[in-house]
Every structure is written in structure tokens, then in C-alpha cells.
mmCIF file of C-alpha atoms in Angstrom:
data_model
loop_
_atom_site.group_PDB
_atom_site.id
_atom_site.type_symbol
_atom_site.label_atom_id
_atom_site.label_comp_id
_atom_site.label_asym_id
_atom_site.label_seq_id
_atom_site.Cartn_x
_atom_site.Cartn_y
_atom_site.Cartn_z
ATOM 1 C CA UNK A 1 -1.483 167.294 -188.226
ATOM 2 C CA UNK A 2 -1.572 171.108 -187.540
ATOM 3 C CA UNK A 3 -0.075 173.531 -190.043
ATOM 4 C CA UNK A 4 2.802 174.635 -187.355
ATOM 5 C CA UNK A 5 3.478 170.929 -186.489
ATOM 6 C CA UNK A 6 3.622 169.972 -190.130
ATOM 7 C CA UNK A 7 6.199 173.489 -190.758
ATOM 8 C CA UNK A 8 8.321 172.252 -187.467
ATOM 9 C CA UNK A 9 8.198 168.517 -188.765
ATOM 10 C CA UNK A 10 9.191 169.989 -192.203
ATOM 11 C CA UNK A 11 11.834 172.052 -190.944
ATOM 12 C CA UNK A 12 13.172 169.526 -189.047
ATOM 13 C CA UNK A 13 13.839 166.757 -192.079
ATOM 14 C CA UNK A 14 15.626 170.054 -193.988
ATOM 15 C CA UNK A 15 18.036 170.217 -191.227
ATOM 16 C CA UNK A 16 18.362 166.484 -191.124
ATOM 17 C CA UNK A 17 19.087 166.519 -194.876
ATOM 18 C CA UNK A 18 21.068 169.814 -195.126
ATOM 19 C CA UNK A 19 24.510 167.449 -193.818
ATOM 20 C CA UNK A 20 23.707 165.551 -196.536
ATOM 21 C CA UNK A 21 23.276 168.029 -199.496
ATOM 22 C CA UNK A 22 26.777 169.430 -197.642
ATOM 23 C CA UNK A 23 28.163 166.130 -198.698
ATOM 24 C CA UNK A 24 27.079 165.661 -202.287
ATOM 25 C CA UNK A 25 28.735 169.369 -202.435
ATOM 26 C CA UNK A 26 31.538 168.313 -200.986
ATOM 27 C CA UNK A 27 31.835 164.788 -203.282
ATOM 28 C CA UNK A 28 30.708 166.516 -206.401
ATOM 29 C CA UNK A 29 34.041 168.911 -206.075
ATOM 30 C CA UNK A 30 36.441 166.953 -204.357
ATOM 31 C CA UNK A 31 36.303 164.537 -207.419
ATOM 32 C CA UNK A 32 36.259 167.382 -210.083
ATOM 33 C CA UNK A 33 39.243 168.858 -208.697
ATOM 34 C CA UNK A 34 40.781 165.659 -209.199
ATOM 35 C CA UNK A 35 39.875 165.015 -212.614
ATOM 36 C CA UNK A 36 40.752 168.457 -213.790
ATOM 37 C CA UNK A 37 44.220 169.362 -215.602
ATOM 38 C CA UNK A 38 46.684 170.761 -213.110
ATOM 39 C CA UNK A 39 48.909 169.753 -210.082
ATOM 40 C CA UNK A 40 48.968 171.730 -207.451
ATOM 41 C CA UNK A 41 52.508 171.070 -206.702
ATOM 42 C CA UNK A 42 53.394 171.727 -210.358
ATOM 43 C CA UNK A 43 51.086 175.271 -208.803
ATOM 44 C CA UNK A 44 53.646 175.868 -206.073
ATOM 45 C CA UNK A 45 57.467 174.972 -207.196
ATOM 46 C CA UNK A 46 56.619 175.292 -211.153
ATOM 47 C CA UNK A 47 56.759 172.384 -213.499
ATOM 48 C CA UNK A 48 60.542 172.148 -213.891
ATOM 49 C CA UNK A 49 61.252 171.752 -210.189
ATOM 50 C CA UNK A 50 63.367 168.258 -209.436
ATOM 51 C CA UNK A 51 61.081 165.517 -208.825
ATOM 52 C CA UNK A 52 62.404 165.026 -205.419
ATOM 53 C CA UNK A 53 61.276 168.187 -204.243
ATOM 54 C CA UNK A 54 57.658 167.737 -205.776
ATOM 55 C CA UNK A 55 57.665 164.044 -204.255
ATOM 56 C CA UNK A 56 59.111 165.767 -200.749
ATOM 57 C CA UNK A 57 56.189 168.270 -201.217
ATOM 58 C CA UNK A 58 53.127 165.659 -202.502
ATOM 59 C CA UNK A 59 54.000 163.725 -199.130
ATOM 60 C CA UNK A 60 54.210 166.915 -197.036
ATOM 61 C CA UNK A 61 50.186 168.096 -198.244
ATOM 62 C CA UNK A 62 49.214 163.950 -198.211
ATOM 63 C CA UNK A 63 48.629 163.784 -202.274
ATOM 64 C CA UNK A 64 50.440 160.859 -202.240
ATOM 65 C CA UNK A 65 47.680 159.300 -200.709
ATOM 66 C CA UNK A 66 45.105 157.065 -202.486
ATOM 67 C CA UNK A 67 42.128 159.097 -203.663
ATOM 68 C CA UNK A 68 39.690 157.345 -201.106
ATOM 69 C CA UNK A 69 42.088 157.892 -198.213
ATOM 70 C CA UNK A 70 42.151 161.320 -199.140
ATOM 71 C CA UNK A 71 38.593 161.263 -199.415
ATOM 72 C CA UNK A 72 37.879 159.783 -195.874
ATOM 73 C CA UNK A 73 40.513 161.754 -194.006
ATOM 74 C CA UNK A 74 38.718 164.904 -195.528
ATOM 75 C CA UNK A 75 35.317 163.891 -194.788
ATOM 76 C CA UNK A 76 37.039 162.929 -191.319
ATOM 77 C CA UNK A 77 38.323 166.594 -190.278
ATOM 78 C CA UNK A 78 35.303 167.887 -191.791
ATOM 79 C CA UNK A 79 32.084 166.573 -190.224
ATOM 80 C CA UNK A 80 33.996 165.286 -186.877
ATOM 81 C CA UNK A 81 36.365 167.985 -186.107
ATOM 82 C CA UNK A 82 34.873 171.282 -188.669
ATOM 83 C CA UNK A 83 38.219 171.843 -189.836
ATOM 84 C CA UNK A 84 38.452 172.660 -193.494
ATOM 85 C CA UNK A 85 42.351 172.324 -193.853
ATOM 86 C CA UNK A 86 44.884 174.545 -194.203
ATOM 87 C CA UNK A 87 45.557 176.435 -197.887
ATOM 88 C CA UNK A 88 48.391 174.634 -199.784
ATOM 89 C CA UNK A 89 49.167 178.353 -201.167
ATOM 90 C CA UNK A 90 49.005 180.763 -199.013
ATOM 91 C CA UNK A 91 51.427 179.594 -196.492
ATOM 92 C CA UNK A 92 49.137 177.359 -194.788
ATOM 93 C CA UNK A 93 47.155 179.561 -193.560
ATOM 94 C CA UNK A 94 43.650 177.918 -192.008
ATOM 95 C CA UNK A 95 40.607 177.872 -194.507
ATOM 96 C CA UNK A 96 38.908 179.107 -191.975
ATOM 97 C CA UNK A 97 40.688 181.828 -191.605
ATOM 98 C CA UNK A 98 40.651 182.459 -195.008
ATOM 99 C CA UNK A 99 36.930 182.784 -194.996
ATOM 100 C CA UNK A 100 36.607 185.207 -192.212
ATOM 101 C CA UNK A 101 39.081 187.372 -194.186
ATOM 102 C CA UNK A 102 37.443 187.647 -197.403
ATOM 103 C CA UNK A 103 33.788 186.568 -196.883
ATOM 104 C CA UNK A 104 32.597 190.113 -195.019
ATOM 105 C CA UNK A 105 33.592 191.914 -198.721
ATOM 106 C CA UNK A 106 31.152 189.120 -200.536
ATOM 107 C CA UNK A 107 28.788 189.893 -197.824
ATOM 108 C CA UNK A 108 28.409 193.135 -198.540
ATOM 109 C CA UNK A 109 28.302 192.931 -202.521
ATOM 110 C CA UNK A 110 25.835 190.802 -202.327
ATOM 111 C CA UNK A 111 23.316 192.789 -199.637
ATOM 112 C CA UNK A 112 23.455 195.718 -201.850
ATOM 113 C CA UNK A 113 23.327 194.074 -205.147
ATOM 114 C CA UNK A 114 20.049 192.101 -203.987
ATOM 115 C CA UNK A 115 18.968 195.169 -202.492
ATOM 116 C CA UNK A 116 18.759 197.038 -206.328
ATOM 117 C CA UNK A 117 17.321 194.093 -207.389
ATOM 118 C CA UNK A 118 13.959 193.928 -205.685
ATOM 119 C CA UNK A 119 14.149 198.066 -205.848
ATOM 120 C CA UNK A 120 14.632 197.863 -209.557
ATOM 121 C CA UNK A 121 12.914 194.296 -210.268
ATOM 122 C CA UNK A 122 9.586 195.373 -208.133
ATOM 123 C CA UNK A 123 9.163 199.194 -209.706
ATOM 124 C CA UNK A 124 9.860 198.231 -213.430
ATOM 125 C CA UNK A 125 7.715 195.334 -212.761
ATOM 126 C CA UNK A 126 4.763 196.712 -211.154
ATOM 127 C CA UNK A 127 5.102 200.056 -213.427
ATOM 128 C CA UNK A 128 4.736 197.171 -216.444
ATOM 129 C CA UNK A 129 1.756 194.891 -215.065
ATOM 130 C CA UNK A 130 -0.125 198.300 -214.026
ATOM 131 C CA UNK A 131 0.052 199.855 -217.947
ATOM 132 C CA UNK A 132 -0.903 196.697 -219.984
ATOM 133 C CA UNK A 133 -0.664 196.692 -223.533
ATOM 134 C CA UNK A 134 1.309 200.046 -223.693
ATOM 135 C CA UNK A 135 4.855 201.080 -223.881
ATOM 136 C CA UNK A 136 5.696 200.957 -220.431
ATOM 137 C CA UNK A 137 4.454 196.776 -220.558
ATOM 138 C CA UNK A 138 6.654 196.454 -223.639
ATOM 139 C CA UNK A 139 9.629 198.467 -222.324
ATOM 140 C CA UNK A 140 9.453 196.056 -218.800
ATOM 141 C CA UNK A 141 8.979 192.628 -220.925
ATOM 142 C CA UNK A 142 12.409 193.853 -222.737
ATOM 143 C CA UNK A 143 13.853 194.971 -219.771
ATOM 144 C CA UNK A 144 13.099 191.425 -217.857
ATOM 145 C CA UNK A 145 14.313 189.665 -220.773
ATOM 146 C CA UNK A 146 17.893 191.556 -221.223
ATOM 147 C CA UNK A 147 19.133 191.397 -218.087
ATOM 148 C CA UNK A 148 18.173 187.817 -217.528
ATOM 149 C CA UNK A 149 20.167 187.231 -220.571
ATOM 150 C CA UNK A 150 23.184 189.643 -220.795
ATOM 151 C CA UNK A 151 26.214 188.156 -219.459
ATOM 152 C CA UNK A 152 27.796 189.507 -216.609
ATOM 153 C CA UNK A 153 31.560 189.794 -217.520
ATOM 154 C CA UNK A 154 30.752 191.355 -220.480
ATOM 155 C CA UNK A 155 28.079 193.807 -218.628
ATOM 156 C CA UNK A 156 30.840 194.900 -215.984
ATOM 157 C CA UNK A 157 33.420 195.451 -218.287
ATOM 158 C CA UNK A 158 31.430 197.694 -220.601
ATOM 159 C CA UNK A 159 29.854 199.820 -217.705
ATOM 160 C CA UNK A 160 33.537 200.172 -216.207
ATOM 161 C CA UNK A 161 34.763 201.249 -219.997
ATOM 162 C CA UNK A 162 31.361 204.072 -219.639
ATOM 163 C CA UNK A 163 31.398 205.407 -216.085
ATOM 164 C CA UNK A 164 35.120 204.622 -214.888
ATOM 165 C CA UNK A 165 37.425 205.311 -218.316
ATOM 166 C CA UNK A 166 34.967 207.448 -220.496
ATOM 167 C CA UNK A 167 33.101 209.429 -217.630
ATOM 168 C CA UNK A 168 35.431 209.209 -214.829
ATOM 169 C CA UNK A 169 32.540 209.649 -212.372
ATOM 170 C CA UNK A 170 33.171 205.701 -210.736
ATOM 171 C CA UNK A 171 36.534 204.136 -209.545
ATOM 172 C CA UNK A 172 37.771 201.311 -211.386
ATOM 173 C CA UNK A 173 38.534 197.648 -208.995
ATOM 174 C CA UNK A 174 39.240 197.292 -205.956
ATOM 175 C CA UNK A 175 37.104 198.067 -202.699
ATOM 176 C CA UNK A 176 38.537 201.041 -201.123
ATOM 177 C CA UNK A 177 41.606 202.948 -202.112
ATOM 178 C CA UNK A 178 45.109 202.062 -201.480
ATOM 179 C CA UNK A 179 46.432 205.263 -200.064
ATOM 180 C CA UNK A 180 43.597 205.513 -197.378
ATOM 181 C CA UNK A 181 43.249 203.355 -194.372
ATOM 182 C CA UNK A 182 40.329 201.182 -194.568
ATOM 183 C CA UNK A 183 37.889 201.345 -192.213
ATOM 184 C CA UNK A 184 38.554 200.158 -189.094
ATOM 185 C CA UNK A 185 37.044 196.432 -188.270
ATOM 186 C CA UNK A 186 34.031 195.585 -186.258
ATOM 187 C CA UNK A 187 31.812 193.548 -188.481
ATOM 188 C CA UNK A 188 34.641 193.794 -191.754
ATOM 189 C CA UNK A 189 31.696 195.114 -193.736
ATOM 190 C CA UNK A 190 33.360 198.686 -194.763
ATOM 191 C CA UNK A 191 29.612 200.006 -195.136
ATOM 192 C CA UNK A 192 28.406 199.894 -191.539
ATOM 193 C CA UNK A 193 31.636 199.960 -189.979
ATOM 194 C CA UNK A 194 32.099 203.326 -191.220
ATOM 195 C CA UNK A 195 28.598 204.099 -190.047
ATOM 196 C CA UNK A 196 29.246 202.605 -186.562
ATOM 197 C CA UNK A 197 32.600 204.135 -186.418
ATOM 198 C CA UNK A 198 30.956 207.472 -186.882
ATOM 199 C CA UNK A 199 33.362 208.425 -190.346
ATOM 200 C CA UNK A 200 31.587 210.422 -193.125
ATOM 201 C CA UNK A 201 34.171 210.114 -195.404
ATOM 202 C CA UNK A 202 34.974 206.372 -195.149
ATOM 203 C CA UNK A 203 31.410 205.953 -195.127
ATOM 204 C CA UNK A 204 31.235 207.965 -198.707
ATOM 205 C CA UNK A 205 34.286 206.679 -200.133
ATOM 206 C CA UNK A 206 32.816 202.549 -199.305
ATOM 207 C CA UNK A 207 29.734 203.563 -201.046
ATOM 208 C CA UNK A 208 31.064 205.273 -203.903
ATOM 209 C CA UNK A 209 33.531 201.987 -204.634
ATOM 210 C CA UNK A 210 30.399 199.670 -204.293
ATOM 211 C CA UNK A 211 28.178 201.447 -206.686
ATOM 212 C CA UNK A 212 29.535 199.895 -209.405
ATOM 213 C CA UNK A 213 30.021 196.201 -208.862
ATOM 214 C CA UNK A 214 26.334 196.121 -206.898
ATOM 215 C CA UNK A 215 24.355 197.933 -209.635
ATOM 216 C CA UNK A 216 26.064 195.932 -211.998
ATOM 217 C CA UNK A 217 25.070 192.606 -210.226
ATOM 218 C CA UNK A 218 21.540 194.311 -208.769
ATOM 219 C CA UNK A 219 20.112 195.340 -212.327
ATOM 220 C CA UNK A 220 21.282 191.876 -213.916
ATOM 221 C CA UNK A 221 19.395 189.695 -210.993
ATOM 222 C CA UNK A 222 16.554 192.468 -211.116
ATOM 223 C CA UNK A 223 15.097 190.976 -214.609
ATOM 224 C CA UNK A 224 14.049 187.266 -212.686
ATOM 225 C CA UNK A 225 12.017 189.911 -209.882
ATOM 226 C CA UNK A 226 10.878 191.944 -212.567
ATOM 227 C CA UNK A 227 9.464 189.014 -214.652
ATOM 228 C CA UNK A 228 7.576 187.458 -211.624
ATOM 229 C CA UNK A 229 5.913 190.426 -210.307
ATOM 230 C CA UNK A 230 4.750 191.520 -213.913
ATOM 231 C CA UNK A 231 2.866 188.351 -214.438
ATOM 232 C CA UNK A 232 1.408 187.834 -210.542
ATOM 233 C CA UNK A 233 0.255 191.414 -210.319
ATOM 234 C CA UNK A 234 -1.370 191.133 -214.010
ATOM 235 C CA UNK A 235 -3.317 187.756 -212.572
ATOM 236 C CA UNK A 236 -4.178 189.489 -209.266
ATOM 237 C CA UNK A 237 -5.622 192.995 -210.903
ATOM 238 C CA UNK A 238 -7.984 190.844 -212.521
ATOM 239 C CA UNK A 239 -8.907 188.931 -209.422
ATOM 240 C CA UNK A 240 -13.019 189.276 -208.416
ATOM 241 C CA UNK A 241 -11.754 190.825 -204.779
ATOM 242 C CA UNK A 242 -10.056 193.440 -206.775
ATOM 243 C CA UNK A 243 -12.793 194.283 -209.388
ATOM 244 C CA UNK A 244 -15.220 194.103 -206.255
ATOM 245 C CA UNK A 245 -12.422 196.762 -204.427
ATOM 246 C CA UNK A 246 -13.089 199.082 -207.555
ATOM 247 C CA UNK A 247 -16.637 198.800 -207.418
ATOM 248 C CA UNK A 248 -16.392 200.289 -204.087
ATOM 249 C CA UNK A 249 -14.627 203.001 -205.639
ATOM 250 C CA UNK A 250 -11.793 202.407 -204.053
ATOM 251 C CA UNK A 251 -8.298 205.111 -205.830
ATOM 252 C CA UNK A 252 -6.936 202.651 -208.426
ATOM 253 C CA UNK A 253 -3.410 203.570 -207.148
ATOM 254 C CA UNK A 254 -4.966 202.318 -203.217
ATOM 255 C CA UNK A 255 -5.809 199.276 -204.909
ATOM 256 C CA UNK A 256 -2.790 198.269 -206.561
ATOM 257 C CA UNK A 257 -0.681 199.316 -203.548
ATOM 258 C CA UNK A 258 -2.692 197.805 -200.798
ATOM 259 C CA UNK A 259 -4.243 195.263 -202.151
ATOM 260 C CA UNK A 260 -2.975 193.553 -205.731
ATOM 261 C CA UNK A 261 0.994 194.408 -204.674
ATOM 262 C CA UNK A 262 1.045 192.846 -201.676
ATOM 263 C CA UNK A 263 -0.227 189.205 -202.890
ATOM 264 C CA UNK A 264 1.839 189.720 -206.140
ATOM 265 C CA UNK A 265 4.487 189.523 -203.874
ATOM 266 C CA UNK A 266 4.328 186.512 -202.014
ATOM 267 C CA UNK A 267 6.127 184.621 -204.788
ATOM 268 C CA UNK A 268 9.408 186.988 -204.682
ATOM 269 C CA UNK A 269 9.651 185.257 -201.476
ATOM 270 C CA UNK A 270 10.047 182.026 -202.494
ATOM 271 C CA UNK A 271 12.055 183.048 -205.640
ATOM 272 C CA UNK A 272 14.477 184.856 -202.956
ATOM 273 C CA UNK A 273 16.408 181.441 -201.825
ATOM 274 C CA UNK A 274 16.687 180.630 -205.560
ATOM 275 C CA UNK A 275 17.992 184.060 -206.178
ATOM 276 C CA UNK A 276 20.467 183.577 -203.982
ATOM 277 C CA UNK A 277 22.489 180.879 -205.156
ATOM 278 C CA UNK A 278 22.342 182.688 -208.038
ATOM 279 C CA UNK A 279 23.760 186.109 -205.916
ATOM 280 C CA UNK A 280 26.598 183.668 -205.453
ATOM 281 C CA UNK A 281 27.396 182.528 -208.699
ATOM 282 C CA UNK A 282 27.365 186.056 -210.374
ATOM 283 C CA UNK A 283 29.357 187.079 -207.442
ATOM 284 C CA UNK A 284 32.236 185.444 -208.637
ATOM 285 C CA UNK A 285 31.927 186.940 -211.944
ATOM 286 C CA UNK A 286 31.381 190.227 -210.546
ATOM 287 C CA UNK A 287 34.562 190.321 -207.880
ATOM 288 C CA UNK A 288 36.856 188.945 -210.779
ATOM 289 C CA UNK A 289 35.357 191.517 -213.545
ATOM 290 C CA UNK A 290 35.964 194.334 -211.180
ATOM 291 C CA UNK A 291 38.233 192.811 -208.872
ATOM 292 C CA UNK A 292 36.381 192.906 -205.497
ATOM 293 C CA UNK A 293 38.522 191.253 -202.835
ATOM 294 C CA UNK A 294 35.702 188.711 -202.140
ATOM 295 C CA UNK A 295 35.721 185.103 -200.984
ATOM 296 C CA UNK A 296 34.174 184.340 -204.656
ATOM 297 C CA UNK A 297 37.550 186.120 -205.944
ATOM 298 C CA UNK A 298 39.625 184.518 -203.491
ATOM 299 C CA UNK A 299 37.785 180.951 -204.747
ATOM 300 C CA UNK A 300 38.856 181.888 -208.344
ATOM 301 C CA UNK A 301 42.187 182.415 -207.274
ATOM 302 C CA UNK A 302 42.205 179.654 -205.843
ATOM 303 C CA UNK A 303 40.804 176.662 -208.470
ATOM 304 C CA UNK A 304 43.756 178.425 -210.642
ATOM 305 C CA UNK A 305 46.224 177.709 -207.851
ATOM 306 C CA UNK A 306 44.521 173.930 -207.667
ATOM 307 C CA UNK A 307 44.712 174.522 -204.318
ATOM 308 C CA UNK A 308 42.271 171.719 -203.153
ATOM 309 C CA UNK A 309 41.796 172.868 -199.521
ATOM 310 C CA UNK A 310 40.556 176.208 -199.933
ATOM 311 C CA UNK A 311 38.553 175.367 -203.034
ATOM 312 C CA UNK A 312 36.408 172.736 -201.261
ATOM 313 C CA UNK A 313 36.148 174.402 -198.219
ATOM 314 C CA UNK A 314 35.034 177.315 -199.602
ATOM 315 C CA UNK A 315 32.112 175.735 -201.444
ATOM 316 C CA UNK A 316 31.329 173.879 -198.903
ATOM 317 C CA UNK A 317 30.332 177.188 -196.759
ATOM 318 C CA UNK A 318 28.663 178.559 -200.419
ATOM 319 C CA UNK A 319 26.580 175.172 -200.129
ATOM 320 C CA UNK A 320 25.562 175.543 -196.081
ATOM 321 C CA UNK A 321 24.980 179.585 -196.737
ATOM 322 C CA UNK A 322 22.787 178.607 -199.444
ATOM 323 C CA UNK A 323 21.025 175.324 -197.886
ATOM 324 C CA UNK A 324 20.293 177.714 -194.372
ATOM 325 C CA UNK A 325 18.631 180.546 -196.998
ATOM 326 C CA UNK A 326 16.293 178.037 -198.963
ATOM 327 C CA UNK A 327 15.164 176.722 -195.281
ATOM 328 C CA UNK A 328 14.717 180.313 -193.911
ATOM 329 C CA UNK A 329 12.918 181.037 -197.182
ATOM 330 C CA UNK A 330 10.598 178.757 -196.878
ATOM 331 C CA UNK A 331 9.403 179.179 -193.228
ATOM 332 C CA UNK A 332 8.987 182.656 -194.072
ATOM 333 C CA UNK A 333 6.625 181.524 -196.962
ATOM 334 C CA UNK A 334 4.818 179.441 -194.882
ATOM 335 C CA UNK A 335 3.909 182.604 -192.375
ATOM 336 C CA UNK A 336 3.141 185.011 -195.150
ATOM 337 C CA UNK A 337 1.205 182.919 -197.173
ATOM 338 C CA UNK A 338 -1.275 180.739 -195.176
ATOM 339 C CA UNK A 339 -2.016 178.788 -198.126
ATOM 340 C CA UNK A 340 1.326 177.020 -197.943
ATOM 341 C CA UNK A 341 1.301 173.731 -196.372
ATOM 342 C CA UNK A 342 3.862 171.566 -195.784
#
């Protein structure tokens, strides 16, 4: 078999199996949120309401239901008809809906936050694998190996306390201030609809209320791309078709620009799609810490509020977003590296 019939052939069992990972997602919560404390009517009329109304209420959102009915008639609307419910707490307002509203904020965290991380991840890990043994290598092993490990939360609350209360040079929460008109919508991404739209000042004022939560979230994630690059590029500058490029006389700096960089990098690529559900996960962290109006926040809210609807139909498009990624990632692998076969 050829190496683009065995990628399409590949491909196509991925996106036979991607319904199927959906599923396990959508399993795997559905029965947590049933197992967890909490009723979500208890969430909506408060636990001394009359039992009438609650049992007027359970009927009304079908909890009354057996658990595998519920189950079915879910799996039913989902796969069949790709409705996601309505929310049980925000006035039944379509999931859907829901995620359209609050997923173009996430969006945007999350480009610029991945963004800082290969900028920060690649330069403090090629400035490490290029000086080995000194300093520099030491300061970029430490560096790889804090930010893998320092807990977000507790990262964005003390860089809020530095540059927001003590310095006074960031604004605290929130993505754009209240007593300005947001942007006005095209794609919902403040960034480039301020760009599009033509406004300097919007454009500014989006920017300077992102810096924060997307360093924050960039320079954490940056330590995995840091780590991988370090050790590749150390393997490749000691490769024979890079000692052969020096015995040409080749600039050292050509060499590990040109040549040693550019196959160091191959497995960012792949680490990318792994990266990414992990973009997710801090996301959540990040939007509550400094409260970003993001879908992840807007999830949060939600598993509080035990409202069952949103919650699973919000990670079920987490789980697609990330299945689609880890098959994009790897057909780009596949055409960068020709090594890869599948």
C-alpha cells in the first residue's frame, strides 16, 4: 500500500472512530453527573421548596425518568437530531446557543496562550540545547521543569496580586471593560474584530485585557515545548549530517537555524494535539482564576448549577474539538515528516 493510501485509509478509521470516542465522552459524564452530590432542582427552587413544586419541576426537565431512558433519549437527540438540549438554568436557552455565545472568548484565550507557548517554549529551548553544560542549559532545564509543575490557579492569582493590585500596569477579570461597548461582532473574537472593524482603541484595549490570562496560560504550557525541543535539538547537533555541515564550514548559527531546528521540530507537531487538550483543561482554570467569560467558565458555572444539559453538551464539543485536532495533527505529521507511516 502507498504511503498516501495508507494516510487516507488511516484517516478514514479516525473519523469512523471519532463518533465513538464522542460517546465514551458522552457516557463517561452523563453517569458522573449522576453519581455526584447535588440536584439540580434542589439548584433551581433551593432545597426548602415544597416537594410538589420540585416533583412538578423533575417531570417538566424528564428527571423523573429512569436513568437508561434518560440515557437513550439523550443519545437519541444527540447523534440523530444534533441537538444538545436546552440549559435547565438559564431559562432554557439552547446549548447550542450557549456555545456560540461563549466559545469565541475560549477561542481566543487559547490562540494566544498557545501562541506564547511555542514563542517562549521554542527560544528558551533552543537557547538551552545550543549552550550545553552552561548556565543558560541549567536555567532552561529549571525553567521546563517549573512551569510544567506550578499550578495554574495559584500562578494567576499571584501574577494578578503583582501586575494588577501591586503594579497597576494590567486590568484585573473580565474581557473588556464594562463602561465601553465591546467590539462589534463578526467572528465574536474581540481581537480581529477590532482589527476588521478598523478600531485602534478596541483593538488596544482587547489586547491589553488578554495579556494577562494568555501569558499566564502561554508560559505554563511553554515548559512541555521547551522540554522537547531541548532534548531533540541536543540529539540532532550531534547528528553526522550536522558535524559533516560544520566541516564544510558552514556559520554555527546557519546550522542550528537551517538545519538542526528545523528537524528538532518535527516532534512539537505531534506534541501540538496533546497540547491541546491540555489548552482546554487549563482553560478552565484560567477563565475562573481571572474570570474570562469563556465556555470553560460558563462549564464551571455550570457543573455547580448541576445543570446536566449544558455540562454534557459542552464536553461533548471539548471532546469533537479535541478528537478533529489529534486527526489534523497527525496528517500534518505525516507530510512534514516522511518517515511517518501509517
Amino acid at each position: 500500500m502507498s504511503r498516501s493510501k495508507a494516510l487516507t485509509y488511516y484517516v478514514t478509521v479516525r473519523l469512523l472512530l471519532a463518533p465513538l470516542q464522542i460517546l465514551t465522552i458522552v457516557t463517561m459524564v452523563f453517569v458522573l453527573l449522576r453519581v455526584a452530590a447535588g440536584d439540580p432542582v434542589d439548584a433551581i427552587l433551593g432545597v426548602r421548596a415544597p416537594e410538589s413544586a420540585k416533583e412538578t419541576l423533575r417531570k417538566q426537565l424528564g428527571l423523573d425518568l429512569p436513568l437508561w431512558l434518560q440515557y437513550l433519549n439523550y443519545l437519541g437527540s444527540l447523534f440523530l437530531k444534533f441537538d444538545m438540549g436546552k440549559s435547565i438554568t438559564s431559562r432554557g436557552k439552547a446549548v447550542w446557543e450557549i456555545i456560540g455565545e461563549y466559545f469565541p472568548a475560549t477561542a481566543e484565550l487559547a490562540i494566544f496562550s498557545i501562541i506564547v507557548a511555542l514563542v517562549v517554549g521554542i527560544t528558551v529551548g533552543t537557547l538551552s540545547a545550543s549552550r550545553p553544560g552552561t548556565p543558560l542549559d541549567l536555567g532552561g532545564r529549571l525553567f521546563g521543569i517549573i512551569t510544567y509543575a506550578l499550578p495554574m490557579f495559584w500562578a494567576g492569582m499571584l501574577l494578578q496580586l503583582i501586575f494588577s493590585v501591586g503594579l497597576d500596569l494590567l486590568p484585573l477579570g473580565t474581557r473588556f471593560p464594562a463602561t465601553l461597548d465591546a467590539p462589534t461582532k463578526i467572528t465574536g473574537l474581540y481581537t480581529l474584530d477590532s482589527l476588521l472593524g478598523g478600531k485602534v482603541v478596541e483593538l488596544l484595549t482587547a489586547v491589553k485585557y488578554l495579556i494577562l490570562p494568555s501569558c499566564t496560560l502561554g508560559v505554563l504550557l511553554s515548559g512541555i515545548f521547551e522540554r522537547i525541543v531541548r532534548v531533540n535539538l541536543k540529539q540532532t547537533l550531534q547528528s553526522d549530517y550536522v558535524e559533516a555541515a560544520r566541516a564544510r564550514g558552514i556559520p554555527e548559527n546557519k546550522i542550528l537555524v537551517s538545519h538542526a531546528l528545523k528537524n528538532a521540530l518535527i516532534p512539537v507537531i505531534t506534541v501540538l494535539g496533546l497540547t491541546f487538550a491540555s489548552l482546554l483543561g487549563g482553560a478552565i482554570l484560567t477563565e475562573v482564576t481571572f474570570s474570562w467569560p469563556g465556555l470553560a467558565n460558563r462549564l464551571y458555572e455550570a457543573i455547580n448549577e448541576r445543570d446536566y444539559p449544558t455540562v454534557q453538551g459542552i464536553m461533548v464539543f471539548f471532546g469533537g474539538i479535541v478528537v478533529m485536532a489529534s486527526i489534523l495533527i497527525d496528517i500534518l505529521n505525516a507530510y512534514v515528516d516522511p518517515r511517518i507511516r501509517y
